[in-house]
C-alpha positions as a printed NumPy array, in Angstrom:
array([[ 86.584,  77.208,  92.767],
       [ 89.546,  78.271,  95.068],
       [ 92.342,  80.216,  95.054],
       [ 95.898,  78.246,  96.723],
       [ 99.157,  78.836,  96.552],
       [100.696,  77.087,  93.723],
       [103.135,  73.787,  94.742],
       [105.526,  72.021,  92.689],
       [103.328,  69.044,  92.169],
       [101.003,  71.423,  90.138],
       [103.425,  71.779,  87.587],
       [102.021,  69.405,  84.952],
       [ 99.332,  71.157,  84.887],
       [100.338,  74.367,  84.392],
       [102.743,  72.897,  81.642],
       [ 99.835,  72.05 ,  79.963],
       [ 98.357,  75.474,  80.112],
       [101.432,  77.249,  79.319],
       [102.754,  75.534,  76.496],
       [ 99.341,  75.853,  75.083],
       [100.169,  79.956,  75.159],
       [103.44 ,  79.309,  73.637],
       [102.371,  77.369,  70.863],
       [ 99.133,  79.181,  69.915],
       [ 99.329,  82.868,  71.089],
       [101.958,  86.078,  71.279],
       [100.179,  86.137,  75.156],
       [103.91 ,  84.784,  76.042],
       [106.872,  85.573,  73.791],
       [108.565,  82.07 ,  74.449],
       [108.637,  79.832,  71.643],
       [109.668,  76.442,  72.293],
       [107.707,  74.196,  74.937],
       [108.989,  73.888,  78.345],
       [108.66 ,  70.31 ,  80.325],
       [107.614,  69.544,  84.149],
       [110.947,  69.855,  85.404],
       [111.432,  73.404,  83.991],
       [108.143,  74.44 ,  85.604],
       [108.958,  73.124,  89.144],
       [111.615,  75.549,  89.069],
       [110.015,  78.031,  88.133],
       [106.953,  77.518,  90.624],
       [109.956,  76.951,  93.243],
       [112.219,  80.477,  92.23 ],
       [108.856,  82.305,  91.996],
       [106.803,  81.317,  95.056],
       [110.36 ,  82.04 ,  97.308],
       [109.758,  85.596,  97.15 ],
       [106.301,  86.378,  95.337],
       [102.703,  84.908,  95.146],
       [102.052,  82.207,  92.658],
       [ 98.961,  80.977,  92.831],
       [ 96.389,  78.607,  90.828],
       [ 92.506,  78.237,  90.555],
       [ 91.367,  74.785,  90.9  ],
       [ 87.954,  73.101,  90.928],
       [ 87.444,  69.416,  91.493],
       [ 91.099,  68.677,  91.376],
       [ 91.844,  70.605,  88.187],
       [ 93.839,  73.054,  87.696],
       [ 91.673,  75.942,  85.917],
       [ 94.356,  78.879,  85.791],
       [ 97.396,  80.279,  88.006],
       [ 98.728,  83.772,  88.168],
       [101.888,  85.054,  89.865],
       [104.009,  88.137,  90.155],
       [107.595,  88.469,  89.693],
       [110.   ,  91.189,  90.13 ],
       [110.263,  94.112,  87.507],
       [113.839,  94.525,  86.621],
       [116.748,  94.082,  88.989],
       [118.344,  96.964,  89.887],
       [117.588,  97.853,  93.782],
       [115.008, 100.596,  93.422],
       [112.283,  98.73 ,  91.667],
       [111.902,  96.249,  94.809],
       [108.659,  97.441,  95.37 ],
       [107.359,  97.055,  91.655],
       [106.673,  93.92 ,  90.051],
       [105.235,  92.311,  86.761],
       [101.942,  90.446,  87.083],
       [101.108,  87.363,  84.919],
       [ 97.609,  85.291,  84.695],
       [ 97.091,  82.245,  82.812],
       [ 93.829,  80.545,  82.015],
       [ 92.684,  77.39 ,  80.633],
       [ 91.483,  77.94 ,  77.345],
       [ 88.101,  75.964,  78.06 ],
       [ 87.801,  78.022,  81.245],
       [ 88.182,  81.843,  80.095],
       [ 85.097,  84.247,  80.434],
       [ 83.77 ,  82.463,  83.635],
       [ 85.536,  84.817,  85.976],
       [ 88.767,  82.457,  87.045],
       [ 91.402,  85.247,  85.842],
       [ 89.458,  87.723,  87.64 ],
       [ 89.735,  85.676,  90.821],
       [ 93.401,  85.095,  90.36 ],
       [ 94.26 ,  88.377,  90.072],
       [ 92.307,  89.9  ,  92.643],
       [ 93.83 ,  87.861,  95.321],
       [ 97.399,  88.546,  93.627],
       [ 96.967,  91.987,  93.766],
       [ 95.671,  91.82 ,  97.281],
       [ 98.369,  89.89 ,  98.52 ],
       [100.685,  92.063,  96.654],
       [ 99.865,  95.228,  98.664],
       [ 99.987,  92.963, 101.937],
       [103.64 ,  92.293, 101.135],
       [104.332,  96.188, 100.788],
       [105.238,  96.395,  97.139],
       [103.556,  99.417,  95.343],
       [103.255,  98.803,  91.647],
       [102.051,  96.019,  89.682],
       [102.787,  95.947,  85.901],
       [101.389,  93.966,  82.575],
       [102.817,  93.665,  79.842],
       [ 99.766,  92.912,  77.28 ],
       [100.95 ,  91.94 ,  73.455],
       [ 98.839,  94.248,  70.973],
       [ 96.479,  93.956,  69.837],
       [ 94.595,  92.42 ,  72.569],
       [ 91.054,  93.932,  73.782],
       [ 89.812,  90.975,  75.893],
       [ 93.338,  91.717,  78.06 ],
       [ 93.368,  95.346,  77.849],
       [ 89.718,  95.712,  78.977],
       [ 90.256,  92.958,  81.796],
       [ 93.38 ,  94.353,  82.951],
       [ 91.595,  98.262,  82.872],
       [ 88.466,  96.876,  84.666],
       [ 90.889,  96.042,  87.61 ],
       [ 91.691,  99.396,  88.121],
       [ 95.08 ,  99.371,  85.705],
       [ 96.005, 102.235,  83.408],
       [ 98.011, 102.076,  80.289],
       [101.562, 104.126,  80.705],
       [103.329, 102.91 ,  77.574],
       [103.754, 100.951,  74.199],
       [106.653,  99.474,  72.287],
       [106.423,  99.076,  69.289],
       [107.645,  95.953,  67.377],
       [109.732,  94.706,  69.927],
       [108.469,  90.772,  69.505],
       [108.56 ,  88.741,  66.882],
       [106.869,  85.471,  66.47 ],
       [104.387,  83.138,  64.091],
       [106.641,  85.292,  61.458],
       [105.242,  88.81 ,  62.521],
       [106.443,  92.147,  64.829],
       [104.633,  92.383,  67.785],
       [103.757,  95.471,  69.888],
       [103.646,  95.601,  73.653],
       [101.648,  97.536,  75.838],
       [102.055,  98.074,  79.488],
       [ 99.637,  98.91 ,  81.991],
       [100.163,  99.779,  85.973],
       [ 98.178,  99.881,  88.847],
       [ 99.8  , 101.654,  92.083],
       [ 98.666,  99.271,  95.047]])
């Protein structure tokens, strides 16, 4: 396995990753499956100012994790969300783990200071993955999702880099 940044022509892979989230999990709030083009753009915004990056082995795209900024307004520059997607078939064999330790570690090489997840509830594979990487939960909204007909909470847990 290896950790690269992610490129534009890895976009039909990560469609098929993502839209698997979409339509089988609350682990993204988005409902409707997006296509190639939508994810070159977003792989092209993203990687212009943040890390996006992607797992692969043999060719294949196994996961891909990025970071993108936390809200707009000027004094959150140095905070950011973080996001890590896996293959379904490849979860539990340490790929997300991978990911997001090199995110986080080129995070705090870039200068920003916080890293944030936002982890739908419940969720205990996420929470304890995200806690065994040194984050701590800070808040939870309740009921602020709704999707496969039901309110969804949403945690959030921070790590100062």
């Amino acid at each position: 396995m290896k950790i690269r940044s992610c490129l534009t022509t890895d976009a039909h892979q990560l469609v098929e990753i993502y839209n698997h989230f979409i339509l089988n999990s609350t682990a993204t709030f988005e409902e409707a499956i997006i296509d190639v083009d939508e994810m070159i753009n977003r792989i092209a915004s993203i990687s212009s100012n943040y890390p996006f990056l992607v797992c692969e082995s043999d060719e294949q795209i196994m996961g891909y994790a990025y970071a993108v900024r936390w809200k707009e307004r000027s004094a959150y520059r140095y905070s950011l969300e973080t996001t890590v997607y896996v293959r379904p078939n490849h979860q539990r064999e340490g790929v997300g783990r991978l990911l997001y330790l090199e995110l986080l570690e080129q995070l705090r090489l870039r200068g920003f200071h916080c890293g944030l997840a936002g982890i739908t509830l419940p969720n205990r594979p996420s929470v304890e993955f995200h806690e065994s990487l040194g984050f701590e939960k800070v808040g939870q909204l309740k009921q602020v999702g709704f999707k496969f007909g039901e309110w969804i909470d949403v945690g959030y847990w921070q790590i100062i880099l």
